[in-house]
Coordinates of C-alpha atoms in Angstrom, one line a residue:
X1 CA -19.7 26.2 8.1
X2 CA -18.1 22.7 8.5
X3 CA -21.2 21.1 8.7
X4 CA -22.5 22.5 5.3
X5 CA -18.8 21.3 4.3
X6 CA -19.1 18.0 5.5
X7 CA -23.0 17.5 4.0
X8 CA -21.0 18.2 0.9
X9 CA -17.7 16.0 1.3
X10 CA -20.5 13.2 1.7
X11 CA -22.6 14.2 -1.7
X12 CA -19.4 14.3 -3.8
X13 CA -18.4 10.4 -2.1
X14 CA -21.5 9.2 -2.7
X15 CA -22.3 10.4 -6.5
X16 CA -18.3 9.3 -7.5
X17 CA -19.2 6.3 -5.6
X18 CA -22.0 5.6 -8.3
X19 CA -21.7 2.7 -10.4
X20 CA -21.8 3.5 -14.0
X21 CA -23.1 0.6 -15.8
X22 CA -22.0 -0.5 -19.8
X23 CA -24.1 -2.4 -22.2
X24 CA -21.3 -4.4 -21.1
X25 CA -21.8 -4.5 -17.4
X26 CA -26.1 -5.0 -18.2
X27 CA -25.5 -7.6 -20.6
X28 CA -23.2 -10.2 -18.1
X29 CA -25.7 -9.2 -15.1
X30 CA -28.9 -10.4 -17.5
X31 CA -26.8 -12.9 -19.1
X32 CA -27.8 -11.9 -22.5
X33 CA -25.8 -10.3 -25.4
X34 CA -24.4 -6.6 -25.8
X35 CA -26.8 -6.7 -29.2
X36 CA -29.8 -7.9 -27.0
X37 CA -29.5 -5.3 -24.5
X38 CA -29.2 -2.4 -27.4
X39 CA -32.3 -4.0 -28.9
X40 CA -33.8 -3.5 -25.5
X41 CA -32.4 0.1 -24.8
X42 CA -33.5 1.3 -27.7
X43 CA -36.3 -0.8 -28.5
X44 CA -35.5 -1.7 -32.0
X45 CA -35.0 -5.5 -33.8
X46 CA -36.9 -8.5 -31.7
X47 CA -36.4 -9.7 -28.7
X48 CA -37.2 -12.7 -26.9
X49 CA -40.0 -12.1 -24.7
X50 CA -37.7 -13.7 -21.7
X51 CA -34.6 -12.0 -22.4
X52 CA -36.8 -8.6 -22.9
X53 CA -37.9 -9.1 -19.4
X54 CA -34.8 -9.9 -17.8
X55 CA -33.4 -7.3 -19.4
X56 CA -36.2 -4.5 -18.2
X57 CA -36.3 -5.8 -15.0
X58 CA -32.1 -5.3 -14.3
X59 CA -32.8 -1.9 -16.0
X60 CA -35.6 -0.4 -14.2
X61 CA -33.5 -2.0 -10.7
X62 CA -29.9 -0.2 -11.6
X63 CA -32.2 3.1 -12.9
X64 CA -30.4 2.7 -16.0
X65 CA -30.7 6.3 -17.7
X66 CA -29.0 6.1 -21.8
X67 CA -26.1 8.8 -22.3
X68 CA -27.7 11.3 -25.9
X69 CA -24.5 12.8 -25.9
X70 CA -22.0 9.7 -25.9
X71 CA -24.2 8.1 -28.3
X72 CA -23.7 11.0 -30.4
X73 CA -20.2 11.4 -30.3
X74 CA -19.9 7.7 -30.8
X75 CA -22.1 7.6 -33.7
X76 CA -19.9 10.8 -35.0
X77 CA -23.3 12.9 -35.1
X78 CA -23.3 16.8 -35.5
X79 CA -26.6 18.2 -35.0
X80 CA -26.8 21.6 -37.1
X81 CA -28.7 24.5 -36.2
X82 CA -29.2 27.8 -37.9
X83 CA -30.8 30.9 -36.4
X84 CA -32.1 33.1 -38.9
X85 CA -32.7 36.6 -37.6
X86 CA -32.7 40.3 -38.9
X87 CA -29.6 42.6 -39.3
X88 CA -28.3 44.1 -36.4
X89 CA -26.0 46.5 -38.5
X90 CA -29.5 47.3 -39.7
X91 CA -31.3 47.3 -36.6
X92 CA -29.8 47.5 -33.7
X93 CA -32.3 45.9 -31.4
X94 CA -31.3 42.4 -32.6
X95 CA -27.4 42.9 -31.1
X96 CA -28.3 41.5 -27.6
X97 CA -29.6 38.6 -29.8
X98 CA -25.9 37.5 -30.7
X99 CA -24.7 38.0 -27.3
X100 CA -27.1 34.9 -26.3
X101 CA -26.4 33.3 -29.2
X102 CA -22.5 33.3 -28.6
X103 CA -23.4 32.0 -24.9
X104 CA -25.4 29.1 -25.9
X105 CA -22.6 28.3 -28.5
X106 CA -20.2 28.5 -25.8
X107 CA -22.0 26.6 -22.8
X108 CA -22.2 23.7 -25.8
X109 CA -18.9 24.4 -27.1
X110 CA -17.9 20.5 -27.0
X111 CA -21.3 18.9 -27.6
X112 CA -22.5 17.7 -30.9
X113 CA -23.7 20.9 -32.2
X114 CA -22.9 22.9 -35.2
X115 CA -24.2 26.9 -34.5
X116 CA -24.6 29.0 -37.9
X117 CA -26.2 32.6 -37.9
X118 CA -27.8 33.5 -41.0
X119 CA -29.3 37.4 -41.4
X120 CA -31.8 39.2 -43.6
X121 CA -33.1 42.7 -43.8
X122 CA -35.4 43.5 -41.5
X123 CA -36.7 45.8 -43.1
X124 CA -37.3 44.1 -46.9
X125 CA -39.1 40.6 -46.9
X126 CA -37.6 39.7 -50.3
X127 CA -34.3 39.8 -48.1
X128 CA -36.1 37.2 -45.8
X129 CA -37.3 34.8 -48.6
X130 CA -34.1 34.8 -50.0
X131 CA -31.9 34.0 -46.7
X132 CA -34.9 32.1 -45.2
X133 CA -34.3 29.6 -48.7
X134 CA -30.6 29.4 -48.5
X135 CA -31.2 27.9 -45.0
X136 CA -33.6 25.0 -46.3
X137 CA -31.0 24.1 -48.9
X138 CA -28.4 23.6 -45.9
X139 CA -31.0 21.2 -45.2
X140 CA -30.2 21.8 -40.9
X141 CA -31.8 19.5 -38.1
X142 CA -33.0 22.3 -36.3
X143 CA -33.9 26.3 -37.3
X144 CA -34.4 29.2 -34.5
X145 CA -36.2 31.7 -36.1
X146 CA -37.6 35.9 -35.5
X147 CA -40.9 35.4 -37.8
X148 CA -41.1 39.5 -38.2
X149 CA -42.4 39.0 -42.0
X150 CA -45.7 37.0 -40.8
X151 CA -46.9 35.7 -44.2
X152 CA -43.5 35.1 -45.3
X153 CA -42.9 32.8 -42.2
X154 CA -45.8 31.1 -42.6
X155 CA -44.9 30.1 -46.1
X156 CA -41.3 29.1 -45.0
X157 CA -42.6 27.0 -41.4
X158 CA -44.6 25.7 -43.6
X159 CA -41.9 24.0 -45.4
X160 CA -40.4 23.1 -42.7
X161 CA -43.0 21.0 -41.2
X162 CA -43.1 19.4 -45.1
X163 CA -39.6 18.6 -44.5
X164 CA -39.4 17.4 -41.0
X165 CA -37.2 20.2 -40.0
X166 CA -37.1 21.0 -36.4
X167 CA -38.0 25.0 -35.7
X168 CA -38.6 27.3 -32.8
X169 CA -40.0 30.6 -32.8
X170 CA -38.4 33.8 -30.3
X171 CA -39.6 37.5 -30.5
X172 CA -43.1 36.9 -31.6
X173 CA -45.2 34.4 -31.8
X174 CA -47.8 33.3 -35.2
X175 CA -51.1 32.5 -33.6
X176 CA -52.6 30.9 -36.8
X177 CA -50.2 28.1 -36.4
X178 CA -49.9 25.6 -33.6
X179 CA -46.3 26.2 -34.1
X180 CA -43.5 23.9 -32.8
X181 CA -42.6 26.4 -29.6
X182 CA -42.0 30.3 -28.9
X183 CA -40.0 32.2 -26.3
X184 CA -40.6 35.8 -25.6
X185 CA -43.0 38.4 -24.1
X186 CA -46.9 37.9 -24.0
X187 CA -46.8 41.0 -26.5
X188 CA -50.8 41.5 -26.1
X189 CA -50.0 41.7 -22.3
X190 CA -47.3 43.9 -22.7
X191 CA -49.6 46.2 -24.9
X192 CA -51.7 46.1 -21.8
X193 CA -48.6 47.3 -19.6
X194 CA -48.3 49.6 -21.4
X195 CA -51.5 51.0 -21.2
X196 CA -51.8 51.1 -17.7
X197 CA -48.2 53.0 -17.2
X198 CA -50.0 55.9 -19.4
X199 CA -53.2 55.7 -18.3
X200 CA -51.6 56.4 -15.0
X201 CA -49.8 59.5 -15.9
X202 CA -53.0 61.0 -17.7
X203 CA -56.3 62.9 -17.2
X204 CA -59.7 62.4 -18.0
X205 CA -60.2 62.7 -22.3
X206 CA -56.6 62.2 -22.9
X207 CA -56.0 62.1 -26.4
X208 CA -53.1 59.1 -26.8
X209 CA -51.5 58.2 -29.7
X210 CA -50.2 54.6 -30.5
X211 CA -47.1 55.3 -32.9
X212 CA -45.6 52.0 -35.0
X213 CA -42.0 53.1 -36.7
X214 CA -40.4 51.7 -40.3
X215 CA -42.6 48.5 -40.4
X216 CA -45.4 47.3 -42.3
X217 CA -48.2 46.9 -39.9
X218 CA -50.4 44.8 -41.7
X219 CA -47.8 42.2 -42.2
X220 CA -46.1 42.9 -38.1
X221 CA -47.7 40.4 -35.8
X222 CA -45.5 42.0 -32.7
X223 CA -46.6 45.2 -33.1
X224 CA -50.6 44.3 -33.8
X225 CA -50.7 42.2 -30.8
X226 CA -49.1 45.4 -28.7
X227 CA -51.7 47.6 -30.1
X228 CA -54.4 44.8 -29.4
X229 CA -53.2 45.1 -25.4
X230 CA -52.7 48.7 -25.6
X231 CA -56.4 49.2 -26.8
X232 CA -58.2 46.6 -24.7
X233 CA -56.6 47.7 -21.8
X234 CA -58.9 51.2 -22.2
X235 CA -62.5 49.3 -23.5
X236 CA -62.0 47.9 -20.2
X237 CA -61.9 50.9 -18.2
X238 CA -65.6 51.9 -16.9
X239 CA -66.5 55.4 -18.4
X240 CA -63.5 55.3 -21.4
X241 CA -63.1 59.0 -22.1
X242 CA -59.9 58.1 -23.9
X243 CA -59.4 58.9 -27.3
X244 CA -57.0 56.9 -29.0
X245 CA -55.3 57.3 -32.9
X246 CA -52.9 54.9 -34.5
X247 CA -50.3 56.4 -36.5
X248 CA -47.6 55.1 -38.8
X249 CA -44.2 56.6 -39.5
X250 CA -41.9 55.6 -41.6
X251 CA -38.7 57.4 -42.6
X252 CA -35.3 56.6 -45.3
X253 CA -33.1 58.9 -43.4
X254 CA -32.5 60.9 -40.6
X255 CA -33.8 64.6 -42.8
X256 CA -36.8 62.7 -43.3
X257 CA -37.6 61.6 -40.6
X258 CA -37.1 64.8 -38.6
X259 CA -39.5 66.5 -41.1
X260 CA -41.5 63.7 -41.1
X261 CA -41.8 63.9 -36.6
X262 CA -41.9 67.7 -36.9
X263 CA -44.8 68.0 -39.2
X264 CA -46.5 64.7 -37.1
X265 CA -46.5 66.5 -34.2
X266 CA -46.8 70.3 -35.5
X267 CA -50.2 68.9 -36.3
X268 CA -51.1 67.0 -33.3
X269 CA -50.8 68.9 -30.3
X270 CA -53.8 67.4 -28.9
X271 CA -51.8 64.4 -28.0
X272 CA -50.6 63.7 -24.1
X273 CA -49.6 60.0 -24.2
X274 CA -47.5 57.9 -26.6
X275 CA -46.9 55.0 -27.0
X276 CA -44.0 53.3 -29.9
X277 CA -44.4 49.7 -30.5
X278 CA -41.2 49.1 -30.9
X279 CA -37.7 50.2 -30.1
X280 CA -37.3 53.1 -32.1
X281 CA -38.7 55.3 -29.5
X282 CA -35.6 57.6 -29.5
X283 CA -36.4 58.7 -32.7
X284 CA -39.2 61.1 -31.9
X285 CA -39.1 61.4 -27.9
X286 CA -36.8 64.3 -27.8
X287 CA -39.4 65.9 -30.1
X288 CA -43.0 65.0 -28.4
X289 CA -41.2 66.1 -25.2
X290 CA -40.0 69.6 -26.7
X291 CA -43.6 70.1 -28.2
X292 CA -45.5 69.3 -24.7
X293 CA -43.2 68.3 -21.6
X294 CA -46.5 67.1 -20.0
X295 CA -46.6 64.5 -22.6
X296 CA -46.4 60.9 -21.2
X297 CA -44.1 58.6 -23.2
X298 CA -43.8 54.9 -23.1
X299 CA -41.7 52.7 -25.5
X300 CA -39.7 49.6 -25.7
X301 CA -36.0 48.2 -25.2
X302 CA -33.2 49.2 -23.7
X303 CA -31.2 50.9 -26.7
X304 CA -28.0 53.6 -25.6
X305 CA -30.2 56.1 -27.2
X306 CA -33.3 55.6 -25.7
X307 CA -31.8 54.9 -22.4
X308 CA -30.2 58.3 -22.7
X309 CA -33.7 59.9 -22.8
X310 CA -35.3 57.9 -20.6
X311 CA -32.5 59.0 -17.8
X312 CA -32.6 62.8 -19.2
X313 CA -36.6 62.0 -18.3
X314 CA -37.5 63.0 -22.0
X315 CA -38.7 58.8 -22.3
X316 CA -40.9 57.9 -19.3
X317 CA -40.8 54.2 -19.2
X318 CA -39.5 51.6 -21.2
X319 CA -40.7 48.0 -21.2
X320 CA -37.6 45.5 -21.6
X321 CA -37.9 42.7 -23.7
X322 CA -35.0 41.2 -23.0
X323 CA -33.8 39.9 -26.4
X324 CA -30.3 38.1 -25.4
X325 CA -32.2 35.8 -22.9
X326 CA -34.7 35.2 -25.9
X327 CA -32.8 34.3 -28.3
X328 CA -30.4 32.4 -25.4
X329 CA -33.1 30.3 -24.6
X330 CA -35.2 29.4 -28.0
X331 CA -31.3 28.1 -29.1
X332 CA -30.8 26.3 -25.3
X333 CA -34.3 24.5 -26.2
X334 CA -33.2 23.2 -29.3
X335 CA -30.2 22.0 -28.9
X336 CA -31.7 20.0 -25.3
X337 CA -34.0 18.7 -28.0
X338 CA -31.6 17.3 -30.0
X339 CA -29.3 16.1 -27.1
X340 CA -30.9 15.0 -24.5
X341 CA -34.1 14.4 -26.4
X342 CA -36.1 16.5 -24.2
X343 CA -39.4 18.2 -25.6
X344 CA -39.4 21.6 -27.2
X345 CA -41.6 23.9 -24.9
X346 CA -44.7 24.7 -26.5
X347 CA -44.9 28.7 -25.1
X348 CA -41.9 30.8 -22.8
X349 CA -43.2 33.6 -22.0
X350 CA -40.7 35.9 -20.5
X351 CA -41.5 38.8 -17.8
X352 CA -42.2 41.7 -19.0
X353 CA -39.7 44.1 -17.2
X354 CA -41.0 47.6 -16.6
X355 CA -37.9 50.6 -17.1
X356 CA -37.7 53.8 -15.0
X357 CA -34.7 56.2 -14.5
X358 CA -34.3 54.7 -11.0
X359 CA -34.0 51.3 -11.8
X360 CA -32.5 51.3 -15.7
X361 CA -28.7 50.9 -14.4
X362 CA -29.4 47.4 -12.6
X363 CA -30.7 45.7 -15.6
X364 CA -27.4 47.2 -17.7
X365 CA -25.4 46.2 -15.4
X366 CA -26.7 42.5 -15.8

């Protein structure tokens, strides 16, 4: 213990112990002026080829490394970020989202950042156009952005590039684009993983249905890419005997919908495995479990609801997506970009966490 004390007694003297050289400081020591040695640093105006040598010599000696963030408070800079993502009062899978939000804002709390959340309706793309505009006419340095309306996003990344906006992508990925950088799950994998966990729980000529809630598939890249995985997991298997049907469900209310899951599975009692693209799983397990306990159910996200079902066994496994440390991390990468001038990661994909009822309560408690 006092050794691993001392070892650190002797880090702390020798980093304090660190000389901290000025343009100042560099300039005297290469005997050239404070302007020379910005030129230098920064490699901007003209410099003699002699002084410019000096100058890089004394640098590259002393391991000069430029302070981003006191140039930027010096030069009274206030990089602005907006993060435009759906509703959470309208979908509540996006709340974990602000949590990670607030932290970034908070771990950069006295940096030169400017944080502004801007939401649409997740579930109406005019809602994204319209928000998705606003933010262009802010005219921000950087944007963090769910694309969930895929041609929409297109037309509005598209603009950004036009403008030299800064942008970064979390929750799904666009693969038509060579986009600027994502964070999130390999969602074709995790269609995959979910596969597997059904495929598992089933026998031979299974009839499994792949079940996408409230979105419009053709214009969803998440959930296309899940259902991509999901099927390509079974053309791999040798002697497929797996039948399986997509099937979309959409609902305006909570009447509907339970007419709309009742007469669903009233007239598909064929089916032993499910699997919900997205988080609204809670919606119909109760039901497909009522219908056939047998039934093997697989879902996403780690909603109260469907966390209650998946402990009362009604949900077999969940897969966690882990939306606080995604949207944490796309807003961690561009604000780094800005301040320290690092480069924006070109894919993060994130683990993709498989749920039971025996380990759900150590990833809540996290």
């Amino acid at each position: 213990m006092l050794e691993h004390i001392y070892k650190l007694f002797k880090t702390f003297i020798y980093l304090f112990s660190m000389k901290k050289y000025t343009i100042k400081d560099i300039a005297q020591l290469a005997g050239v002026s404070k302007g020379t040695v910005d030129r230098v640093i920064h490699n901007r105006g003209k410099v003699s080829k002699n002084a410019f040598d000096r100058v890089s010599k004394l640098l590259k000696e002393i391991d000069y490394q430029p302070n981003p963030i006191a140039r930027n408070l010096k030069n009274n800079k206030i990089y602005r970020i907006h993060v435009l993502l759906p509703d959470p009062e309208k979908d509540k899978y996006w709340e974990p989202c602000i949590d990670g939000i607030e932290e970034a804002i908070q771990e950069f709390l006295h940096f030169g950042v400017s944080i502004e959340k801007v939401f649409f309706n997740p579930f109406d793309k005019r809602s994204f156009e319209r928000q998705s505009a606003g933010v262009l006419r802010e005219s921000p340095d950087g944007i963090l952005l769910v694309p969930l309306f895929q041609k929409e996003s297109l037309v509005f990344i598209e603009k950004c590039e036009a403008l030299g906006v800064s942008y970064f992508l979390f929750n799904s990925n666009i693969e038509k684009i060579e986009t600027q950088g994502f964070v999130g799950q390999d969602l074709f994998q995790s269609g995959r993983v979910g596969a597997q966990l059904i495929h598992k729980s089933l026998k031979k000529n299974a009839v499994i249905a792949v079940i996408h809630i409230d979105e419009v598939f053709k214009n969803a890249t998440h959930m296309q890419e899940k259902e991509k995985g999901f099927r390509a997991y079974f053309n791999d298997l040798e002697g497929d005997d797996f039948q399986i049907d997509t099937y979309k469900l959409k609902h305006r209310n909570s009447d509907n919908l339970k007419k709309t899951v009742k007469y669903f599975i009233d007239t598909h009692p064929e089916i032993s495995g499910a699997f919900v693209t997205n988080s609204k799983i809670h919606l119909l397990a109760a039901l497909l479990r009522e219908n056939n306990p047998e039934r093997c159910i697989v879902g996403y996200d780690l909603l109260s609801e469907n966390v209650r079902y998946l402990k009362s066994g009604t949900i077999n496994f969940l897969i966690h997506q882990n939306p606080k440390r995604q949207a944490y991390l796309g807003l961690v990468f561009l604000i780094e970009h800005f301040l320290f001038n690092r480069d924006i990661p070109s894919v993060k994909h994130l683990p993709i966490d498989i749920i039971n009822s025996e380990n759900v309560s150590t990833y809540l408690d996290s």
